[in-house]
mmCIF file of C-alpha atoms in Angstrom:
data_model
loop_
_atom_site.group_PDB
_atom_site.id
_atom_site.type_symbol
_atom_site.label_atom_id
_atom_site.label_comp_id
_atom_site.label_asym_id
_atom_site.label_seq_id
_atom_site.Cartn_x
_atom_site.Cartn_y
_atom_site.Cartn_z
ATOM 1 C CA UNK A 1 165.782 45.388 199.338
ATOM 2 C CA UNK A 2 168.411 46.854 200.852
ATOM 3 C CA UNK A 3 168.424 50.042 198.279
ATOM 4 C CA UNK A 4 164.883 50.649 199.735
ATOM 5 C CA UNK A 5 166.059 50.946 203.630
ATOM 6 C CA UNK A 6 168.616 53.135 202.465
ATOM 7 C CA UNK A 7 166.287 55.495 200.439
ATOM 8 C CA UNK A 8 163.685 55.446 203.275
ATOM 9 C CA UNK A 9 166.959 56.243 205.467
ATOM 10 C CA UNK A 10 168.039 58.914 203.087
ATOM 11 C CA UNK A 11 164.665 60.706 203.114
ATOM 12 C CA UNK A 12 163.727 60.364 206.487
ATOM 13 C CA UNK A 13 167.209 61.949 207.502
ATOM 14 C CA UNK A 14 167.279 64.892 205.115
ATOM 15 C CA UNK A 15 163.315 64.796 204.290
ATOM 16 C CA UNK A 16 163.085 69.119 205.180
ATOM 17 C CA UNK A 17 165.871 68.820 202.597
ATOM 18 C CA UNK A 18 163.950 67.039 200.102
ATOM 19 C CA UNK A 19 161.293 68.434 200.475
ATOM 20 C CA UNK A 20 161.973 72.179 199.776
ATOM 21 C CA UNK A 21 164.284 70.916 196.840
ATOM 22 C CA UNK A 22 161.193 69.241 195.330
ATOM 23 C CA UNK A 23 159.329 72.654 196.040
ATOM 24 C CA UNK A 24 161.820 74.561 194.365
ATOM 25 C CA UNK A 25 161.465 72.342 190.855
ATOM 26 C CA UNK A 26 157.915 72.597 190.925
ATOM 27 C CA UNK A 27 157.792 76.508 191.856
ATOM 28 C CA UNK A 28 160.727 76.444 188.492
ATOM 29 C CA UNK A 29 158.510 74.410 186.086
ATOM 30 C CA UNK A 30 155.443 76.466 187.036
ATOM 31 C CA UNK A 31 157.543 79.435 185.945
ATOM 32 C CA UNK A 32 158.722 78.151 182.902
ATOM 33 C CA UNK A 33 155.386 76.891 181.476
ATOM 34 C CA UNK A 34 154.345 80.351 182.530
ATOM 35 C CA UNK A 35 157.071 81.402 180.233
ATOM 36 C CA UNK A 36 155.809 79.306 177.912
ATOM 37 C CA UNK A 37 152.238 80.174 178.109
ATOM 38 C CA UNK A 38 153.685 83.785 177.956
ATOM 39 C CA UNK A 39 155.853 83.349 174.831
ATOM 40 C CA UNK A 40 152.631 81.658 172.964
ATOM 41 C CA UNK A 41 150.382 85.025 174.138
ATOM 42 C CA UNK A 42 152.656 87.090 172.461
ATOM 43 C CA UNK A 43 154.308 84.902 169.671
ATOM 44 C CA UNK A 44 149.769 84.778 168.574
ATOM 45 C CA UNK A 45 149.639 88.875 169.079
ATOM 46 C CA UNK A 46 153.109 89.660 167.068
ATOM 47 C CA UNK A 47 151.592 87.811 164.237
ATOM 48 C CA UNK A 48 148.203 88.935 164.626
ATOM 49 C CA UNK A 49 149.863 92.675 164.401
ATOM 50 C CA UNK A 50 152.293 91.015 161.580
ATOM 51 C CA UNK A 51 149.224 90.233 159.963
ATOM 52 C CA UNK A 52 147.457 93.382 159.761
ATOM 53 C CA UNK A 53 150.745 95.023 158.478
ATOM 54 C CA UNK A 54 151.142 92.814 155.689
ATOM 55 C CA UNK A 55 147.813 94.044 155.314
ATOM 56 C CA UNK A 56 148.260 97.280 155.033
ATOM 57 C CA UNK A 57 151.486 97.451 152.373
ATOM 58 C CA UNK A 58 149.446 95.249 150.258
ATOM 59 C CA UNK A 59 147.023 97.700 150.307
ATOM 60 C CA UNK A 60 149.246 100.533 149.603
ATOM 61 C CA UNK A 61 151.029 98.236 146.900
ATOM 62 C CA UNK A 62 147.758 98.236 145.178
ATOM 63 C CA UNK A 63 146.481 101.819 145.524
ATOM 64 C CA UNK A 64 149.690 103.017 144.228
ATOM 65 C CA UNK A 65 149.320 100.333 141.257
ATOM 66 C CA UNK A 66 145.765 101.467 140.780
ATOM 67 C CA UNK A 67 146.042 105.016 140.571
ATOM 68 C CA UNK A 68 148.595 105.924 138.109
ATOM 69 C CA UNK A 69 148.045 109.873 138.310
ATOM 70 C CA UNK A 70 147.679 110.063 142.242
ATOM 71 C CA UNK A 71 148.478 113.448 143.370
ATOM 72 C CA UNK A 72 150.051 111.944 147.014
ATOM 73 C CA UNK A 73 152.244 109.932 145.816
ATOM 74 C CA UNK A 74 155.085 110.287 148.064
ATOM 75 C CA UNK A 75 152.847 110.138 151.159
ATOM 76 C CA UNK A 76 151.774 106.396 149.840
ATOM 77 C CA UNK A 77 154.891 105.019 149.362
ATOM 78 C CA UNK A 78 156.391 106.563 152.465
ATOM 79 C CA UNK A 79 153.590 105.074 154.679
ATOM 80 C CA UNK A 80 154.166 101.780 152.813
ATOM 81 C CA UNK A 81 157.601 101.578 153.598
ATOM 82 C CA UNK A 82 156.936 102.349 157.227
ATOM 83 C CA UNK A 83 154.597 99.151 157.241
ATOM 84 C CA UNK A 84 156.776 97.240 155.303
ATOM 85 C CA UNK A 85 159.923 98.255 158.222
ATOM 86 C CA UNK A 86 157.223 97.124 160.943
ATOM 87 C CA UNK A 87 156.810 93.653 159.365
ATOM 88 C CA UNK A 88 160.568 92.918 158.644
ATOM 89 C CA UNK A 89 160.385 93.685 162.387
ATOM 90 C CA UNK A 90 157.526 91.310 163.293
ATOM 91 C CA UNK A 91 158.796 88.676 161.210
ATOM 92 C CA UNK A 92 162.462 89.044 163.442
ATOM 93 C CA UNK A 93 160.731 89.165 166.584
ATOM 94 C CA UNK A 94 158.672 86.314 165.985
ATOM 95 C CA UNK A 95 161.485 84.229 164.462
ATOM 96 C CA UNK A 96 163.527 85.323 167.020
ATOM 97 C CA UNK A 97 161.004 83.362 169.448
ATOM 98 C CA UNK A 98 161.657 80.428 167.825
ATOM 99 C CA UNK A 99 158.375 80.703 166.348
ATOM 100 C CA UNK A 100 157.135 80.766 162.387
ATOM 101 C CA UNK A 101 155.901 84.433 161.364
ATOM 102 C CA UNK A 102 152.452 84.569 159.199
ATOM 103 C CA UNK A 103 153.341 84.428 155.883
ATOM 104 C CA UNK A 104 150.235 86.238 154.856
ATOM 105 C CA UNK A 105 147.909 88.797 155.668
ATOM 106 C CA UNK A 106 144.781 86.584 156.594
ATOM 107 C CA UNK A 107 141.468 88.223 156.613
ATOM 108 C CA UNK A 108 143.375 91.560 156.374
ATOM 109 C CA UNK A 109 144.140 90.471 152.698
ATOM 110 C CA UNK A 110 139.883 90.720 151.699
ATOM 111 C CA UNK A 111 140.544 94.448 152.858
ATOM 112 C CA UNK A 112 143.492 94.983 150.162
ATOM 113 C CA UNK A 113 141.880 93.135 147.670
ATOM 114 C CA UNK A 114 138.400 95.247 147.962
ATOM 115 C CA UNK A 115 139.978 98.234 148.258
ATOM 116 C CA UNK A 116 141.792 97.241 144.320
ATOM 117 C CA UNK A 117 138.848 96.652 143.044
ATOM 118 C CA UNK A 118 136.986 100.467 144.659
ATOM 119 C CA UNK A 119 140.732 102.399 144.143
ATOM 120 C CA UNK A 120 139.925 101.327 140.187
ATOM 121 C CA UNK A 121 136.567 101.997 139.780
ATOM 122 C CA UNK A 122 135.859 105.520 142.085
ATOM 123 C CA UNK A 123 139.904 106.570 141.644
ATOM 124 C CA UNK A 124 142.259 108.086 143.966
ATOM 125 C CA UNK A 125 139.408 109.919 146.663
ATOM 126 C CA UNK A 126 138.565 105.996 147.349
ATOM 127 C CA UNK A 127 141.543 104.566 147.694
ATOM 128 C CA UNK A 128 142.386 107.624 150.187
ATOM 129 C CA UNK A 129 138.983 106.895 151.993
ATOM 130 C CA UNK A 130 140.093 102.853 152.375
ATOM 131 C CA UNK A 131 143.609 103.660 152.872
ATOM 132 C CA UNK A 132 142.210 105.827 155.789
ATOM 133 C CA UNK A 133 139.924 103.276 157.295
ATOM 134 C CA UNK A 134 142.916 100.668 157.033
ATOM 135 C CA UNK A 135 144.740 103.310 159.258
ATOM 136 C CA UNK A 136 142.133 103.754 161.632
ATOM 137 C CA UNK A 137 141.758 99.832 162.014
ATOM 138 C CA UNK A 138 146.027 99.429 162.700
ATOM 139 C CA UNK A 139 145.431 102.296 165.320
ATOM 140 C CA UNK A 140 142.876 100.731 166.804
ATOM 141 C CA UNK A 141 144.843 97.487 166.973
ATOM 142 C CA UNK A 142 147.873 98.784 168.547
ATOM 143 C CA UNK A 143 145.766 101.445 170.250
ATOM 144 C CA UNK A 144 143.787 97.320 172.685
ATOM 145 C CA UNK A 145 147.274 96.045 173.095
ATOM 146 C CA UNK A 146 148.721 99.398 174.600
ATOM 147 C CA UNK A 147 149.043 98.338 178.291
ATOM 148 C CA UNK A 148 149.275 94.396 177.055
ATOM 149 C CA UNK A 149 151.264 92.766 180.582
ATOM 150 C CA UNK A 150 153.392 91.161 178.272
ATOM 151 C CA UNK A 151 156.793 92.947 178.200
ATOM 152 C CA UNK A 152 157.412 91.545 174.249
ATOM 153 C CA UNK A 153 154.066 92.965 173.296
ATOM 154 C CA UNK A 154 154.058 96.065 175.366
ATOM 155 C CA UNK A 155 157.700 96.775 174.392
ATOM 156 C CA UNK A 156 156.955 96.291 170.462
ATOM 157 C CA UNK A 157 153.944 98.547 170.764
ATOM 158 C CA UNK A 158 155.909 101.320 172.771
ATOM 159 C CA UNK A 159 157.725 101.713 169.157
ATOM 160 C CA UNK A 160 155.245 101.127 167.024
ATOM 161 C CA UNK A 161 152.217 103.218 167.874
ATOM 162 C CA UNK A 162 153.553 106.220 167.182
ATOM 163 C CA UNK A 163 154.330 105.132 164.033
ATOM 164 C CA UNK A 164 150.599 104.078 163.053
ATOM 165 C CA UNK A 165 148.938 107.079 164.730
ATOM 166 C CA UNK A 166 151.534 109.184 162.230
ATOM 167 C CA UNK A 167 150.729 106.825 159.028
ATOM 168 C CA UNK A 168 146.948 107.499 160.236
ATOM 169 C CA UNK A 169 147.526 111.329 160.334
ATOM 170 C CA UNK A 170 149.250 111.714 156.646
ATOM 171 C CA UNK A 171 145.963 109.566 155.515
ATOM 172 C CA UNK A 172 143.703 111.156 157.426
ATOM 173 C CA UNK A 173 144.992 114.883 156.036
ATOM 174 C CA UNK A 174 145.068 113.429 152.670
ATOM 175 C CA UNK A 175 141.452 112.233 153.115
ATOM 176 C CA UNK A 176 140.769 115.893 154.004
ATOM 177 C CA UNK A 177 142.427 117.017 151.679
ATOM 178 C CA UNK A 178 140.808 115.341 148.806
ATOM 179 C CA UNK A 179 137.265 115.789 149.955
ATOM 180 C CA UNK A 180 137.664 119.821 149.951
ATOM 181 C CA UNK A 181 138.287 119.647 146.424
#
């Protein structure tokens, strides 16, 4: 009993005390599950961009697999290795989050595996027309999360789109190119 008089004492006395201190842990928590909340937006979009990256040096794996002869050679494999830097970066990022990175390309994958199959049968002006449309789609990606509020996301995209709209341009010029001959 006499632990309860001295509580009710202890509050009573110092209960403005008490009071904002209990404030203060509740304002805290309600930042950190923001935080949390946060971290899970982003953590979902780094692997959603991961995603579409894996994506996209799949599909440049296979193009330059499927066309032996390709005249643009050097532009393929230098646009694959810029989306195969961007998803060693992804995959840090996330990790770095405490957080597990995709470990494949999800639906992106279809788009590599049907552009295999049209790079073999119509040849290189194909896999140049697919190659281009993966572009455009990664653009357009990066292109919705531009002005993302989350400083991760925004920060990560800051360095990245310039790098897509580039790999777009070398694919896009190529596309032109081809279709003049």
């Amino acid at each position: 009993m006499e632990w309860k008089s001295t509580l009710v004492v202890g509050v009573s006395n110092s209960s403005g005390f008490a009071h904002d201190k209990y404030r203060k842990q509740v304002r805290t928590m309600q930042l950190i599950d923001k935080q949390i909340a946060s971290n899970k937006d982003a953590i979902k979009k780094l692997n959603d961009l991961l995603r579409g990256e894996k994506s996209a040096f799949e599909t440049y794996e296979k193009a330059l697999e499927s066309i032996k002869d390709c005249s643009c050679t050097k532009q393929l494999e230098s646009a694959m290795a810029c989306h195969i830097k961007r998803s060693q970066i992804l995959t840090a990022k996330v990790k770095a989050m405490g957080a597990e990175p995709s470990e494949t390309s999800g639906g992106w994958g279809t788009f590599a595996n049907s552009m295999e199959a049209e790079a073999g049968v119509f040849g290189e002006r194909a896999a140049i027309d697919m190659l281009e449309e993966g572009e455009d789609c990664g653009l357009k990606q990066y292109r919705e999360l531009w002005k993302d509020p989350n400083s991760i996301v925004s920060k990560v995209i800051q360095d990245f789109l310039p790098k897509q709209q580039e790999t777009h341009r070398v694919m896009k010029e190529l596309k032109t190119k081809l279709s003049a001959k």
